[in-house]
Structure formats: structure tokens, C-alpha cells
PDB file of C-alpha atoms in Angstrom:
ATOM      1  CA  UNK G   1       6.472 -23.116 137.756  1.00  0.00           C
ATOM      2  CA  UNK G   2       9.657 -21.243 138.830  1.00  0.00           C
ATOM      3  CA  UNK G   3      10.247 -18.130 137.464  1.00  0.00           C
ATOM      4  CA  UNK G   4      13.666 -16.791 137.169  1.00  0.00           C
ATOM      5  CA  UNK G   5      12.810 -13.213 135.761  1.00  0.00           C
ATOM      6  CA  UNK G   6      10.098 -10.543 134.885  1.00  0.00           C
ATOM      7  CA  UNK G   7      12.082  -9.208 132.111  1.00  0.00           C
ATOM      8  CA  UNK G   8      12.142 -10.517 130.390  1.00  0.00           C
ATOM      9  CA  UNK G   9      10.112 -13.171 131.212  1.00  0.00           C
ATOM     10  CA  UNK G  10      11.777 -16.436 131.966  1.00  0.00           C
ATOM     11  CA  UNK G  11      10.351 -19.742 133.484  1.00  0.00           C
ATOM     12  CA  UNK G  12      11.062 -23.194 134.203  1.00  0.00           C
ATOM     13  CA  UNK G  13       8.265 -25.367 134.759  1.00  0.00           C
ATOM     14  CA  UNK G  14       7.718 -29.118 135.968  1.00  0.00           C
ATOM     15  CA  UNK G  15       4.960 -30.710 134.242  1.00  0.00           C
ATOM     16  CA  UNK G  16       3.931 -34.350 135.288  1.00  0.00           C
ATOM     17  CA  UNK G  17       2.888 -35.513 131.851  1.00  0.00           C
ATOM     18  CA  UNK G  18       3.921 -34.127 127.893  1.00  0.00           C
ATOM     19  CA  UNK G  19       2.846 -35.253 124.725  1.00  0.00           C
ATOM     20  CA  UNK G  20       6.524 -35.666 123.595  1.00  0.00           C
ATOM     21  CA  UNK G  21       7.606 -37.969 126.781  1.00  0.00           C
ATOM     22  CA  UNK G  22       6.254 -38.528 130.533  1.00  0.00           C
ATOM     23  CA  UNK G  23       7.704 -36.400 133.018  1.00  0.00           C
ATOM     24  CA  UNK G  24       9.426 -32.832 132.090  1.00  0.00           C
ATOM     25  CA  UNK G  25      10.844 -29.579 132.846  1.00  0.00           C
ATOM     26  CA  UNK G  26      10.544 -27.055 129.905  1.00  0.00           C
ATOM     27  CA  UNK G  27      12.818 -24.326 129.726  1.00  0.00           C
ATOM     28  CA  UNK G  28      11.124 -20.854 128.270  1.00  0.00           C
ATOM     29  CA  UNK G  29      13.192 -17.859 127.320  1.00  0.00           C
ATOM     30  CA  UNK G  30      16.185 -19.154 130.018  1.00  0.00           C
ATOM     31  CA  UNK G  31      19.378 -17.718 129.174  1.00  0.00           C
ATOM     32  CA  UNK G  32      22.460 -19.995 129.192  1.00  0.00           C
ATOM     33  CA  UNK G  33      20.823 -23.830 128.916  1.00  0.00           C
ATOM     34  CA  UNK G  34      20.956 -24.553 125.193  1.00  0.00           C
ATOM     35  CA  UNK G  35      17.520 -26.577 125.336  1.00  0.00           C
ATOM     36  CA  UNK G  36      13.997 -26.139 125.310  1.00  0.00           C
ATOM     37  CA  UNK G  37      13.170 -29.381 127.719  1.00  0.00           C
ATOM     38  CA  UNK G  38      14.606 -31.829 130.226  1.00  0.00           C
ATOM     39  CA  UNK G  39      13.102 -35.368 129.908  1.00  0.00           C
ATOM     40  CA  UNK G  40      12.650 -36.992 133.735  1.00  0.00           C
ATOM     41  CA  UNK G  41      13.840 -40.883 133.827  1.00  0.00           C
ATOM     42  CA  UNK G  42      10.832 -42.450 135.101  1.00  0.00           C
ATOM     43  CA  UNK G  43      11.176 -45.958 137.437  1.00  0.00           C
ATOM     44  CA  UNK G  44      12.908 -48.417 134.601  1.00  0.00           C
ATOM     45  CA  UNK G  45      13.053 -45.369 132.149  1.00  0.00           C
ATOM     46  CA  UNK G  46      16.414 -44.320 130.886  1.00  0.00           C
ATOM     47  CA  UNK G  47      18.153 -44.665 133.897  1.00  0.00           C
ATOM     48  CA  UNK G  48      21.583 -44.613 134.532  1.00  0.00           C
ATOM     49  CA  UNK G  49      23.478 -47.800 135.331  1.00  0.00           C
ATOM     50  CA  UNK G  50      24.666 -47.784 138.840  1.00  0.00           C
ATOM     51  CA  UNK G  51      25.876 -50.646 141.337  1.00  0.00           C
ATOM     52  CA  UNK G  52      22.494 -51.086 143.572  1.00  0.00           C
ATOM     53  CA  UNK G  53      24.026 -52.135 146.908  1.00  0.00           C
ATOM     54  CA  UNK G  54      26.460 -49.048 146.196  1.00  0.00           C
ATOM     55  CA  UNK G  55      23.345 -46.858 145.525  1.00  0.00           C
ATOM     56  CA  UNK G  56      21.452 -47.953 148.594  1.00  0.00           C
ATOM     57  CA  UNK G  57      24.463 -47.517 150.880  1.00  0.00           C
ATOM     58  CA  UNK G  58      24.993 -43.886 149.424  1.00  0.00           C
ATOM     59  CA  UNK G  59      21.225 -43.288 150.094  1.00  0.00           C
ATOM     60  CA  UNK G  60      21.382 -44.544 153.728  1.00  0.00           C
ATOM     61  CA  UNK G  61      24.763 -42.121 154.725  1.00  0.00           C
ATOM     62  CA  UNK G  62      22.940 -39.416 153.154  1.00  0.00           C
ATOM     63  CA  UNK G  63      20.063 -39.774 155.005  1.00  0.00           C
ATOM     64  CA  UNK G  64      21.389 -40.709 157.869  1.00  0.00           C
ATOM     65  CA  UNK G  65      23.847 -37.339 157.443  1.00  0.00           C
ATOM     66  CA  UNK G  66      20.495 -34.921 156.593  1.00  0.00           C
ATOM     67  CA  UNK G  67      19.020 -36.054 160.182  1.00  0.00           C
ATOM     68  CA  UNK G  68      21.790 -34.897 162.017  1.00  0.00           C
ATOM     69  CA  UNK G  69      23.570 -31.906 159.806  1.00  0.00           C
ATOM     70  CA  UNK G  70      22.576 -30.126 156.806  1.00  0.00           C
ATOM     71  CA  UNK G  71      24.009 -31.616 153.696  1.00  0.00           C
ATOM     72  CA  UNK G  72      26.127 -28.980 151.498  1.00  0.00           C
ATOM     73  CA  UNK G  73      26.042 -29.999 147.196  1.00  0.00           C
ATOM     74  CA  UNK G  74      29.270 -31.102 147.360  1.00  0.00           C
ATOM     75  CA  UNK G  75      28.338 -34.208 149.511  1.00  0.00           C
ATOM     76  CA  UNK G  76      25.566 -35.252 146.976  1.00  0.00           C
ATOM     77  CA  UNK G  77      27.643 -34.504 143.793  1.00  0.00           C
ATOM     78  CA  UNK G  78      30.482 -36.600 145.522  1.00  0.00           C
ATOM     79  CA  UNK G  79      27.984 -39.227 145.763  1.00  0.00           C
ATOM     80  CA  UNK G  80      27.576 -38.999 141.925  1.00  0.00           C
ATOM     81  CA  UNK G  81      30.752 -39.362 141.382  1.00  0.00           C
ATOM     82  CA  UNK G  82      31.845 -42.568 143.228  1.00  0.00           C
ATOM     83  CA  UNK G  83      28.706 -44.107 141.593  1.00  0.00           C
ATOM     84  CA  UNK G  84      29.275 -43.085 138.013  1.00  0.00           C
ATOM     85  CA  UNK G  85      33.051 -43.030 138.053  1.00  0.00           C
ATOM     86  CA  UNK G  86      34.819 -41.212 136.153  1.00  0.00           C
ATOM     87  CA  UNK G  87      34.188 -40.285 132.323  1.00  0.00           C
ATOM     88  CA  UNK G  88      30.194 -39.949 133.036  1.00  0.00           C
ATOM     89  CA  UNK G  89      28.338 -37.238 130.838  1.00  0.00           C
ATOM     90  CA  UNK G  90      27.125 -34.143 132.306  1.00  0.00           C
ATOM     91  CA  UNK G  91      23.221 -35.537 131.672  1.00  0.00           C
ATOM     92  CA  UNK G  92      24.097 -38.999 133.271  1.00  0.00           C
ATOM     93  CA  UNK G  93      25.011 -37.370 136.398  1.00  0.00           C
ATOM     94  CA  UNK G  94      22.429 -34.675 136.122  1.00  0.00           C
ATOM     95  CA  UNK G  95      20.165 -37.647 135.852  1.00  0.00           C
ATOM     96  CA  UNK G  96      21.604 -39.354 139.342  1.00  0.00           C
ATOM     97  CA  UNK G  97      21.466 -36.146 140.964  1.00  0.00           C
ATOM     98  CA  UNK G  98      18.174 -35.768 140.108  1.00  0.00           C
ATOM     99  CA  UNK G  99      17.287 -39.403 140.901  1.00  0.00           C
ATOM    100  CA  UNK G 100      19.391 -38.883 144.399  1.00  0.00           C
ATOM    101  CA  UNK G 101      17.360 -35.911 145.292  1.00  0.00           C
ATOM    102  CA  UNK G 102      14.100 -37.487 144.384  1.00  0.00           C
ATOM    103  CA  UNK G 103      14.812 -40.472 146.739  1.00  0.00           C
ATOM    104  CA  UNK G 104      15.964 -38.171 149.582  1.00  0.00           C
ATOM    105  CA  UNK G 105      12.529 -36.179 149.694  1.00  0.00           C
ATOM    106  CA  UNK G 106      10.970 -39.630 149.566  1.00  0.00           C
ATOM    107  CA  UNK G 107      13.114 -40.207 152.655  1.00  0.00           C
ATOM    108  CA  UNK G 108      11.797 -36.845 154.603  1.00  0.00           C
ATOM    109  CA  UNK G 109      14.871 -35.123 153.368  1.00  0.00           C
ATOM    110  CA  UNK G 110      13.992 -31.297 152.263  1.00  0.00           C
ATOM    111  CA  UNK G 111      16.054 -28.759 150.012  1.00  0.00           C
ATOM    112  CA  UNK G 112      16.228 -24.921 151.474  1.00  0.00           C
ATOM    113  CA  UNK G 113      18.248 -22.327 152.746  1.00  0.00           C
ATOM    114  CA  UNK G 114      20.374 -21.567 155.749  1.00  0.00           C
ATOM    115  CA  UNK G 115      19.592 -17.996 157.645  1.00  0.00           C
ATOM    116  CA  UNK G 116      20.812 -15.838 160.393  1.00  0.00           C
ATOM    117  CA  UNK G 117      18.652 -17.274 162.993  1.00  0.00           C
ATOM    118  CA  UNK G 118      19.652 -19.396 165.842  1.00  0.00           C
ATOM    119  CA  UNK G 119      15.788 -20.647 166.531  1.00  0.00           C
ATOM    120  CA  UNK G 120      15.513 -21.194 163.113  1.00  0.00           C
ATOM    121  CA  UNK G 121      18.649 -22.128 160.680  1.00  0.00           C
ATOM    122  CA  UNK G 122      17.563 -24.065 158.441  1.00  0.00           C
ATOM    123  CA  UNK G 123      14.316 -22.860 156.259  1.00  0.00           C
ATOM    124  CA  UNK G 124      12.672 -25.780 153.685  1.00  0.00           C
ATOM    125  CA  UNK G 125      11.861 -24.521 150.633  1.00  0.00           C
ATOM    126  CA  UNK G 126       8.226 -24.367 150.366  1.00  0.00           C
ATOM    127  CA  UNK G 127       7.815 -26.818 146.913  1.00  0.00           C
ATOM    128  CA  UNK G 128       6.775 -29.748 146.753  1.00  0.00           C
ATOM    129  CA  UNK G 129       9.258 -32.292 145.468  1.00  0.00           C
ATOM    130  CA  UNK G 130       8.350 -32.325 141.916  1.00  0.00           C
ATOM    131  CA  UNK G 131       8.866 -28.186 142.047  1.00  0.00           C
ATOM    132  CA  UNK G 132      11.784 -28.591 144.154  1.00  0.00           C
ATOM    133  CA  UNK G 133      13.365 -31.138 141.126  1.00  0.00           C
ATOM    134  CA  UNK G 134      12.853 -28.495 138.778  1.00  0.00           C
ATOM    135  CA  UNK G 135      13.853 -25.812 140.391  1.00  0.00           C
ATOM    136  CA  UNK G 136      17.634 -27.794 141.207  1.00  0.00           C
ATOM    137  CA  UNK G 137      17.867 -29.026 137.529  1.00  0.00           C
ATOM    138  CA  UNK G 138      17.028 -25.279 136.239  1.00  0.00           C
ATOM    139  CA  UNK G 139      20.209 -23.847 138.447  1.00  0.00           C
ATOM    140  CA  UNK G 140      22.815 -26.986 137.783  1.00  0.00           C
ATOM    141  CA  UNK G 141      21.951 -27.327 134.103  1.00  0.00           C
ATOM    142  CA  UNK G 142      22.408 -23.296 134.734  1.00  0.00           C
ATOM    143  CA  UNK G 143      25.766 -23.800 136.477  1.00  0.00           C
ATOM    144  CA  UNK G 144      27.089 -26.422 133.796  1.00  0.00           C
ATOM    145  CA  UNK G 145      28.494 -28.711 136.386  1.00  0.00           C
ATOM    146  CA  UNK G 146      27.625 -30.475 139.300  1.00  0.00           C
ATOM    147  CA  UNK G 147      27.504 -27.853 142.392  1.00  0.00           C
ATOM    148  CA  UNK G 148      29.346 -27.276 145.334  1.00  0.00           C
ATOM    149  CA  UNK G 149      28.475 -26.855 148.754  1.00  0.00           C
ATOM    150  CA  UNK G 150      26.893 -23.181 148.804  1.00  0.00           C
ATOM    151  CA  UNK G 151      25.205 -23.477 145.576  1.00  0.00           C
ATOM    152  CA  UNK G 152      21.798 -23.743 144.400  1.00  0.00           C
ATOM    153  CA  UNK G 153      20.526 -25.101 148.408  1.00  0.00           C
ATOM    154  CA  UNK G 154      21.159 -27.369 150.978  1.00  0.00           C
ATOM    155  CA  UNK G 155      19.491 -30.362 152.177  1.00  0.00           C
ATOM    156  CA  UNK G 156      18.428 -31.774 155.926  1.00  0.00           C
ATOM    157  CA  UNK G 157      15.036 -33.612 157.159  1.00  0.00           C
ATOM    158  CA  UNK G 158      13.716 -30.255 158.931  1.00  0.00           C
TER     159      UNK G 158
END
């Protein structure tokens, strides 16, 4: 669970399993998303169309990028663009975002925050990747778009 307030109270929360559809993040008492609950595409589940070869190369470059520089948003939400093309819904690419991300942390890539700190620059966010999911589709479905570099996190294989 990620909680985005005290008061009052507000939460997101990831849950593996719901009587009303597999995988979801519920929503409770968020200001700004107009919905209670996000359903996660599953392998073979609702997923958006995309060009495999053209997935897999966009995967590769991003990984590849995340071992040698941190990865701002914009990079990943360009990479949602040249697969979807243009005229995609906000969910469809919410959905490839999400399913970009998902593969990333599968690929050692993490999500966290820059700092001060010369030893240390780049700081992981301590969640797990299913947390770490819900916590970025919280903040863009927040944000209404896809995000830019500077929002929400960035990404690198710590």
C-alpha cells in the first residue's frame, strides 16, 4: 500500500488477486483520478497490440540505456509513443507503460530518486515491483498524461 495522505486519509494499494478481476490497484479517497480501480493486463490479458520485434528492440535500448545512465520518463513515454503511434488512449498507453516498467524490473532495472550525493546518486526505491507499479500508475493516472523526465522517478539497474 502507498499512502498519499493522513488527512485525510488516502491510499493506493496493489493487490495480486480481486474478486472483480486478477491483478489491481484500488484507488481509496484519491483526489483527482475519477475511478475506484485500475485492472492490471495479465500475460495474454487485455493487452495492447504492439509490433513484437519493435517491442523487444525498445526493451533492449532501454536496458541497455538504464546500465549505463539513469533513464528520465520522457525516454520511456517516448517509447510508448513510437509503439502505439499516434491516436492511442490515455489507458492503452498507461497500459504499455505499465507493461514497459514491469519488463524493465524483470530486467534488473529499478525506479528511485536522484540525490545530492556523489557516492551515492542514484537511490532505488525500496518496493518491490508490484508496489513500485502501483505507486507509478497512482502519480501518471494523477498527472493525466504520460510524464516527463523529472516526474514521478527515474529508472537505472543500481
Amino acid at each position: 500500500m502507498w499512502q498519499l495522505s493522513d488527512d485525510p486519509k488516502a491510499t493506493v494499494t496493489y493487490r495480486s488477486f480481486s474478486k472483480s478481476g486478477g491483478t489491481t490497484i484500488d484507488y481509496n479517497g484519491v483526489d483527482g483520478p475519477d475511478m475506484k480501480r485500475i485492472h492490471i493486463p495479465q500475460h495474454g490479458e487485455n493487452r495492447v497490440v504492439v509490433n513484437q520485434d519493435a517491442y523487444r528492440s525498445e526493451l533492449e535500448y532501454l536496458t541497455r540505456y538504464a546500465h549505463d545512465d539513469w533513464i528520465g520518463f520522457s525516454v520511456v513515454s517516448g517509447s510508448v509513443g513510437s509503439l502505439l503511434g499516434r491516436g492511442a488512449s490515455f489507458q492503452e498507453q498507461l497500459t504499455l507503460l505499465l507493461r514497459i516498467i514491469g519488463d524493465l524490473y524483470d530486467a534488473g532495472v529499478r525506479a528511485g530518486e536522484l540525490t545530492e550525493s556523489a557516492a551515492e546518486p542514484f537511490l532505488p526505491w525500496p518496493l518491490e515491483k508490484a508496489d513500485a507499479l502501483g505507486r507509478i500508475a497512482a502519480e501518471v493516472r494523477h498527472l493525466s498524461q504520460l510524464p516527463d523526465s523529472g516526474d514521478i522517478c527515474w529508472f537505472m539497474v543500481p
